[in-house]
């Protein structure tokens, strides 16, 4: 069975949607940030604090290549995974890459009370989100399909992805 790979900015729903998709399609859910945290036995915040972003990206790339032979996965990636073109190539080979996106104000609202994303902990969060989104847009748009999650709930987004996969040539069978 093919894999489903969710990419997109922080707060666009990759993890919650991925978990729900895996349940509905009877696939295995994998969250790359959790794999990194398990491997190093440290939180993402701690990894950035102690070793810096560059090191985090190296570990992230290692994890991406580790899953590259697996099947039947729904993969929720970290928001910055697409910054490395090697990750994009590996993940696109792995399966269907879906970009979840949302308006900056929605991302701000969804991340308002969270403190586990080191890249959002510096300066004015709204400005930071807008800046990073602008910088990253061309990386995210390499995905096979894009879904605006701004006004949708988890079930709606999962449903849209399932319909997209059924309509594209190699869609999964449901129920
Ligand atoms: C990051 C996003 C985070 C996590 C790390 C870096 C990013 O994952 O990988 O904090 O660069 O956008 P989420 O997108 O799951 O929050």
Coordinates of N, CA and C and ligand atoms in Angstrom, one line a residue:
X1 N 0.8 -1.2 0.0 CA 0.0 0.0 0.0 C 0.9 1.3 0.0
X2 N 0.4 2.3 -0.7 CA 1.2 3.5 -0.8 C 1.1 4.2 0.6
X3 N 2.0 5.2 0.8 CA 2.0 6.0 2.0 C 1.4 7.3 1.7
X4 N 1.0 8.0 2.8 CA 0.5 9.4 2.7 C 1.4 10.3 3.5
X5 N 1.9 11.3 2.9 CA 2.8 12.2 3.6 C 2.2 13.6 3.7
X6 N 2.1 14.1 4.9 CA 1.5 15.4 5.2 C 2.6 16.4 5.4
X7 N 2.7 17.4 4.6 CA 3.6 18.5 4.9 C 2.8 19.8 5.1
X8 N 3.5 20.8 5.6 CA 2.9 22.1 5.8 C 3.4 22.8 7.0
X9 N 3.0 24.1 7.1 CA 3.5 24.9 8.2 C 3.0 24.4 9.6
X10 N 3.6 24.8 10.6 CA 3.2 24.5 12.0 C 1.7 25.0 12.1
X11 N 0.9 24.2 12.8 CA -0.5 24.6 13.1 C -1.4 24.4 11.9
X12 N -1.1 23.7 10.9 CA -2.0 23.5 9.8 C -2.8 22.2 10.0
X13 N -2.4 21.4 11.0 CA -3.2 20.2 11.3 C -2.6 18.9 10.9
X14 N -1.3 18.9 10.6 CA -0.7 17.6 10.1 C -0.8 16.5 11.0
X15 N -0.6 16.7 12.3 CA -0.6 15.6 13.3 C -2.0 15.1 13.6
X16 N -3.0 16.0 13.8 CA -4.3 15.6 14.2 C -5.0 14.9 12.9
X17 N -4.8 15.5 11.8 CA -5.4 15.0 10.6 C -4.7 13.6 10.2
X18 N -3.4 13.6 10.4 CA -2.7 12.3 10.1 C -3.2 11.2 10.9
X19 N -3.4 11.5 12.2 CA -3.8 10.4 13.1 C -5.2 9.9 12.7
X20 N -6.1 10.9 12.4 CA -7.5 10.5 12.0 C -7.5 9.7 10.7
X21 N -6.7 10.2 9.7 CA -6.6 9.5 8.4 C -6.1 8.1 8.6
X22 N -5.1 7.9 9.4 CA -4.6 6.5 9.7 C -5.7 5.6 10.3
X23 N -6.5 6.2 11.2 CA -7.6 5.4 11.7 C -8.6 5.1 10.7
X24 N -9.0 6.0 9.9 CA -10.0 5.8 8.8 C -9.6 4.8 7.8
X25 N -8.3 4.9 7.4 CA -7.8 4.0 6.3 C -7.1 2.8 6.8
X26 N -7.1 2.6 8.2 CA -6.4 1.4 8.8 C -5.0 1.4 8.4
X27 N -4.3 2.5 8.5 CA -2.9 2.6 8.2 C -2.1 2.9 9.5
X28 N -0.8 3.0 9.4 CA 0.0 3.2 10.6 C 0.4 4.7 10.6
X29 N 0.1 5.4 11.8 CA 0.4 6.8 11.9 C 1.9 7.0 12.4
X30 N 2.6 7.8 11.7 CA 4.0 8.1 12.2 C 4.2 9.6 12.2
X31 N 4.7 10.1 13.3 CA 4.9 11.5 13.5 C 6.5 11.7 13.6
X32 N 7.0 12.4 12.6 CA 8.5 12.5 12.5 C 9.1 13.2 13.7
X33 N 8.4 14.3 14.2 CA 8.9 14.9 15.4 C 9.0 14.0 16.6
X34 N 8.0 13.1 16.7 CA 8.0 12.2 17.8 C 9.1 11.2 17.7
X35 N 9.4 10.8 16.4 CA 10.5 9.8 16.2 C 11.8 10.4 16.6
X36 N 12.0 11.7 16.3 CA 13.2 12.4 16.6 C 13.3 12.5 18.1
X37 N 12.2 12.9 18.8 CA 12.3 13.0 20.3 C 12.6 11.7 20.9
X38 N 12.0 10.6 20.4 CA 12.3 9.3 21.0 C 13.7 8.9 20.8
X39 N 14.2 9.2 19.6 CA 15.6 8.8 19.3 C 16.6 9.5 20.2
X40 N 16.4 10.8 20.4 CA 17.3 11.5 21.2 C 16.9 11.6 22.7
X41 N 15.7 11.1 23.0 CA 15.2 11.2 24.4 C 15.2 12.6 24.9
X42 N 14.9 13.6 24.0 CA 14.8 15.0 24.3 C 13.6 15.6 23.6
X43 N 13.1 16.7 24.1 CA 12.0 17.3 23.4 C 12.6 18.2 22.2
X44 N 11.7 18.5 21.3 CA 12.2 19.4 20.2 C 12.8 20.7 20.7
X45 N 12.1 21.3 21.7 CA 12.7 22.5 22.4 C 14.1 22.2 22.9
X46 N 14.2 21.1 23.6 CA 15.6 20.8 24.2 C 16.6 20.6 23.1
X47 N 16.2 20.0 22.0 CA 17.2 19.7 21.0 C 17.7 21.0 20.4
X48 N 16.7 21.9 20.1 CA 17.1 23.2 19.5 C 18.0 24.0 20.5
X49 N 17.6 24.0 21.8 CA 18.3 24.7 22.8 C 19.7 24.2 23.0
X50 N 19.9 22.9 23.1 CA 21.2 22.3 23.4 C 22.1 22.2 22.2
X51 N 21.5 21.9 21.0 CA 22.3 21.6 19.8 C 22.1 22.5 18.6
X52 N 21.0 23.2 18.6 CA 20.7 24.1 17.5 C 19.9 23.5 16.4
X53 N 19.4 24.4 15.5 CA 18.5 23.9 14.5 C 19.2 23.1 13.5
X54 N 20.5 23.4 13.2 CA 21.2 22.6 12.2 C 21.3 21.1 12.5
X55 N 21.6 20.9 13.8 CA 21.6 19.5 14.3 C 20.3 18.8 14.2
X56 N 19.2 19.6 14.6 CA 17.9 19.0 14.5 C 17.6 18.6 13.0
X57 N 18.0 19.4 12.1 CA 17.7 19.1 10.7 C 18.5 17.9 10.2
X58 N 19.7 17.7 10.8 CA 20.4 16.5 10.4 C 19.7 15.2 10.9
X59 N 19.2 15.3 12.2 CA 18.5 14.2 12.7 C 17.2 13.9 11.9
X60 N 16.6 15.0 11.6 CA 15.3 14.9 10.9 C 15.6 14.2 9.5
X61 N 16.6 14.6 8.9 CA 16.9 14.0 7.6 C 17.2 12.4 7.7
X62 N 17.9 12.1 8.8 CA 18.2 10.7 9.1 C 16.9 9.9 9.3
X63 N 16.0 10.5 10.0 CA 14.7 9.8 10.3 C 13.9 9.7 9.0
X64 N 13.9 10.7 8.1 CA 13.2 10.6 6.8 C 13.8 9.4 6.0
X65 N 15.1 9.3 6.0 CA 15.7 8.2 5.2 C 15.4 6.9 5.8
X66 N 15.3 6.8 7.1 CA 15.0 5.6 7.8 C 13.6 5.0 7.5
X67 N 12.6 5.9 7.2 CA 11.3 5.4 6.9 C 11.1 5.2 5.4
X68 N 12.1 5.4 4.6 CA 11.9 5.5 3.2 C 11.5 4.1 2.5
X69 N 11.7 3.0 3.3 CA 11.3 1.7 2.7 C 10.0 1.2 3.3
X70 N 9.4 1.9 4.1 CA 8.2 1.4 4.8 C 6.9 1.7 4.0
X71 N 5.9 0.9 4.2 CA 4.7 1.0 3.5 C 3.5 1.0 4.4
X72 N 2.4 1.6 4.0 CA 1.2 1.7 4.7 C 1.2 2.7 5.8
X73 N 2.0 3.8 5.6 CA 2.1 4.8 6.7 C 1.4 6.1 6.3
X74 N 0.8 6.7 7.3 CA 0.5 8.1 7.2 C 1.5 8.9 8.0
X75 N 2.3 9.7 7.3 CA 3.4 10.4 7.9 C 3.1 11.9 8.2
X76 N 3.1 12.3 9.4 CA 3.1 13.8 9.7 C 4.5 14.3 9.9
X77 N 4.9 15.2 9.0 CA 6.2 15.7 9.1 C 6.3 17.0 9.9
X78 N 7.5 17.4 10.3 CA 7.6 18.7 10.9 C 7.6 19.8 9.8
X79 N 7.2 21.0 10.2 CA 7.0 22.1 9.3 C 8.2 22.4 8.4
X80 N 9.4 22.1 8.9 CA 10.6 22.5 8.1 C 11.2 21.4 7.3
X81 N 10.6 20.3 7.2 CA 11.2 19.1 6.6 C 11.4 19.4 5.1
X82 N 10.6 20.2 4.5 CA 10.7 20.4 3.0 C 11.8 21.4 2.7
X83 N 12.5 22.0 3.7 CA 13.6 22.9 3.4 C 14.8 22.2 2.8
X84 N 14.9 20.9 3.0 CA 16.0 20.1 2.5 C 15.4 19.3 1.3
X85 N 16.0 19.6 0.1 CA 15.5 19.0 -1.1 C 15.6 17.5 -1.1
X86 N 16.6 17.0 -0.4 CA 16.7 15.5 -0.3 C 15.5 14.9 0.4
X87 N 15.0 15.6 1.4 CA 13.8 15.1 2.1 C 12.6 15.1 1.2
X88 N 12.5 16.2 0.4 CA 11.4 16.3 -0.5 C 11.4 15.1 -1.5
X89 N 12.6 14.8 -2.1 CA 12.7 13.7 -3.0 C 12.4 12.4 -2.4
X90 N 12.9 12.2 -1.2 CA 12.6 10.9 -0.5 C 11.1 10.8 -0.2
X91 N 10.5 11.8 0.3 CA 9.1 11.8 0.8 C 8.2 11.6 -0.4
X92 N 8.5 12.3 -1.6 CA 7.7 12.1 -2.7 C 7.7 10.7 -3.3
X93 N 8.9 10.1 -3.2 CA 9.0 8.7 -3.6 C 8.2 7.8 -2.7
X94 N 8.2 8.2 -1.5 CA 7.5 7.3 -0.4 C 6.0 7.2 -0.7
X95 N 5.4 8.3 -1.2 CA 4.0 8.2 -1.4 C 3.4 9.6 -1.9
X96 N 2.1 9.7 -1.6 CA 1.5 11.0 -2.1 C 1.7 12.1 -1.0
X97 N 2.3 13.2 -1.5 CA 2.6 14.3 -0.6 C 1.5 15.3 -0.6
X98 N 0.9 15.6 0.5 CA -0.2 16.5 0.6 C 0.2 17.7 1.5
X99 N 0.0 18.9 0.9 CA 0.3 20.1 1.7 C -0.9 20.7 2.3
X100 N -0.9 20.7 3.7 CA -1.9 21.4 4.4 C -1.5 22.8 4.7
X101 N -2.4 23.7 4.4 CA -2.1 25.1 4.7 C -3.2 25.8 5.4
X102 N -2.9 27.0 5.9 CA -4.0 27.8 6.6 C -3.6 29.3 6.6
X103 N -4.6 30.1 6.8 CA -4.3 31.6 6.8 C -3.4 31.9 8.0
X104 N -2.5 32.9 7.9 CA -1.7 33.3 9.1 C -2.4 33.5 10.4
X105 N -3.6 34.2 10.3 CA -4.4 34.5 11.5 C -4.9 33.2 12.2
X106 N -5.2 32.2 11.3 CA -5.6 30.9 11.9 C -4.5 30.2 12.5
X107 N -3.3 30.2 11.9 CA -2.1 29.6 12.5 C -1.8 30.2 13.8
X108 N -1.9 31.6 13.8 CA -1.6 32.3 15.1 C -2.6 31.9 16.2
X109 N -3.8 31.8 15.9 CA -4.8 31.4 16.8 C -4.6 29.9 17.3
X110 N -4.3 29.0 16.4 CA -4.1 27.6 16.7 C -2.8 27.4 17.6
X111 N -1.9 28.3 17.4 CA -0.6 28.1 18.1 C -0.5 29.0 19.3
X112 N -1.5 29.8 19.6 CA -1.5 30.8 20.6 C -1.0 30.3 22.0
X113 N -1.6 29.2 22.4 CA -1.2 28.8 23.8 C -0.2 27.7 23.8
X114 N 0.6 27.5 22.8 CA 1.5 26.4 22.7 C 3.0 27.0 22.8
X115 N 3.8 26.2 23.4 CA 5.2 26.6 23.6 C 6.2 25.5 23.2
X116 N 5.8 24.6 22.4 CA 6.7 23.5 22.0 C 7.4 23.6 20.7
X117 N 7.2 24.8 20.1 CA 7.8 25.1 18.8 C 8.8 26.2 18.9
X118 N 10.1 25.8 19.0 CA 11.2 26.8 19.2 C 11.2 28.0 18.2
X119 N 10.8 27.7 16.9 CA 10.9 28.7 15.9 C 9.8 29.8 16.1
X120 N 8.8 29.5 16.9 CA 7.8 30.5 17.2 C 8.0 31.2 18.5
X121 N 9.1 30.9 19.2 CA 9.3 31.5 20.6 C 10.1 32.8 20.6
X122 N 10.5 33.2 19.4 CA 11.3 34.4 19.3 C 10.5 35.6 18.7
X123 N 10.5 36.7 19.4 CA 9.9 37.9 18.8 C 8.4 37.9 18.7
X124 N 7.9 38.7 17.9 CA 6.4 38.8 17.7 C 5.9 37.6 16.9
X125 N 5.0 36.8 17.4 CA 4.7 35.6 16.8 C 4.0 35.8 15.4
X126 N 3.2 36.8 15.3 CA 2.4 37.0 14.1 C 3.4 37.4 13.0
X127 N 4.4 38.2 13.3 CA 5.4 38.6 12.2 C 6.2 37.4 11.9
X128 N 6.6 36.7 12.9 CA 7.4 35.5 12.7 C 6.7 34.5 11.7
X129 N 5.4 34.2 12.0 CA 4.6 33.3 11.2 C 4.6 33.8 9.7
X130 N 4.3 35.1 9.5 CA 4.2 35.6 8.2 C 5.5 35.6 7.5
X131 N 6.6 35.9 8.2 CA 7.9 35.8 7.6 C 8.3 34.4 7.1
X132 N 8.1 33.4 8.0 CA 8.4 32.0 7.7 C 7.5 31.5 6.6
X133 N 6.3 31.9 6.6 CA 5.3 31.4 5.6 C 5.8 31.9 4.2
X134 N 6.2 33.1 4.1 CA 6.6 33.7 2.8 C 7.9 33.0 2.3
X135 N 8.8 32.8 3.3 CA 10.0 32.1 3.0 C 9.8 30.7 2.5
X136 N 8.8 30.0 3.0 CA 8.7 28.6 2.8 C 7.7 28.2 1.7
X137 N 6.9 29.2 1.3 CA 5.8 28.8 0.4 C 6.3 28.0 -0.8
X138 N 7.4 28.4 -1.5 CA 7.8 27.6 -2.7 C 8.2 26.2 -2.3
X139 N 8.6 25.9 -1.1 CA 9.0 24.6 -0.7 C 7.7 23.7 -0.6
X140 N 6.7 24.3 0.1 CA 5.5 23.5 0.3 C 4.7 23.2 -1.0
X141 N 4.8 24.1 -2.0 CA 4.0 23.9 -3.1 C 4.5 22.8 -4.1
X142 N 5.6 22.1 -3.6 CA 6.1 21.0 -4.4 C 5.2 19.7 -4.2
X143 N 4.3 19.8 -3.3 CA 3.4 18.7 -2.9 C 2.5 18.3 -4.1
X144 N 1.9 17.1 -4.1 CA 1.0 16.7 -5.2 C -0.3 17.3 -5.1
X145 N -0.7 17.8 -3.9 CA -2.0 18.3 -3.7 C -2.0 19.2 -2.5
X146 N -2.9 20.3 -2.5 CA -2.9 21.3 -1.4 C -4.3 21.4 -0.9
X147 N -4.4 21.5 0.4 CA -5.7 21.7 1.1 C -5.6 22.8 2.1
X148 N -6.6 23.8 2.0 CA -6.7 24.8 2.9 C -7.5 24.4 4.1
X149 N -6.8 24.3 5.3 CA -7.5 23.7 6.5 C -8.1 24.8 7.3
X150 N -8.0 26.1 6.9 CA -8.4 27.2 7.7 C -9.8 27.1 8.3
X151 N -10.8 26.7 7.4 CA -12.2 26.7 7.9 C -12.8 25.3 8.0
X152 N -11.9 24.3 8.1 CA -12.4 22.9 8.1 C -12.0 22.3 9.4
X153 N -12.8 21.2 9.8 CA -12.4 20.5 11.0 C -11.6 19.2 10.5
X154 N -11.1 18.5 11.5 CA -10.2 17.4 11.2 C -10.9 16.4 10.3
X155 N -12.2 16.1 10.6 CA -12.9 15.1 9.8 C -13.0 15.5 8.3
X156 N -13.3 16.8 8.1 CA -13.5 17.4 6.8 C -12.2 17.2 6.0
X157 N -11.1 17.6 6.6 CA -9.8 17.5 6.0 C -9.4 16.1 5.6
X158 N -9.6 15.2 6.6 CA -9.4 13.7 6.3 C -10.2 13.3 5.1
X159 N -11.5 13.7 5.1 CA -12.4 13.3 4.0 C -11.9 13.8 2.7
X160 N -11.5 15.0 2.7 CA -11.0 15.6 1.4 C -9.8 14.9 0.9
X161 N -8.9 14.5 1.8 CA -7.7 13.8 1.4 C -8.1 12.4 0.8
X162 N -9.0 11.7 1.5 CA -9.4 10.4 1.0 C -10.0 10.5 -0.4
X163 N -10.9 11.5 -0.6 CA -11.5 11.7 -1.9 C -10.4 12.0 -2.9
X164 N -9.5 12.8 -2.6 CA -8.4 13.1 -3.5 C -7.7 11.9 -3.9
X165 N -7.4 11.0 -2.9 CA -6.6 9.8 -3.2 C -7.4 8.8 -4.1
X166 N -8.7 8.8 -3.8 CA -9.5 7.9 -4.6 C -9.6 8.3 -6.1
X167 N -9.6 9.6 -6.2 CA -9.8 10.2 -7.6 C -8.4 10.1 -8.4
X168 N -7.3 10.2 -7.6 CA -6.0 10.1 -8.3 C -5.8 8.6 -8.6
X169 N -4.8 8.4 -9.4 CA -4.7 7.0 -10.0 C -4.5 5.9 -9.0
X170 N -3.8 6.2 -7.8 CA -3.5 5.0 -7.0 C -4.1 5.2 -5.6
X171 N -5.4 5.5 -5.5 CA -6.0 5.8 -4.2 C -6.3 4.6 -3.4
X172 N -6.4 4.8 -2.0 CA -6.6 3.7 -1.1 C -8.1 3.2 -1.1
X173 N -8.3 2.0 -0.7 CA -9.7 1.5 -0.6 C -10.2 1.8 0.8
X174 N -11.4 2.4 0.9 CA -11.9 2.6 2.3 C -13.1 1.6 2.5
X175 N -13.2 1.2 3.7 CA -14.3 0.5 4.3 C -15.0 -0.5 3.4
Ligands
LIG1 C1 9.4 23.1 12.7 C2 8.1 22.6 13.0 C3 7.9 21.7 14.1 C4 9.2 21.0 14.5 C5 10.2 22.0 14.8 C6 10.6 22.8 13.5 C7 9.5 24.0 11.6 O1 6.9 20.7 13.7 O2 9.6 20.1 13.6 O3 9.8 22.8 15.8 O4 10.6 24.3 11.1 O5 8.5 24.5 11.0 P1 5.3 21.0 13.5 O6 5.1 21.5 12.1 O7 4.7 19.6 13.7 O8 4.9 22.0 14.6

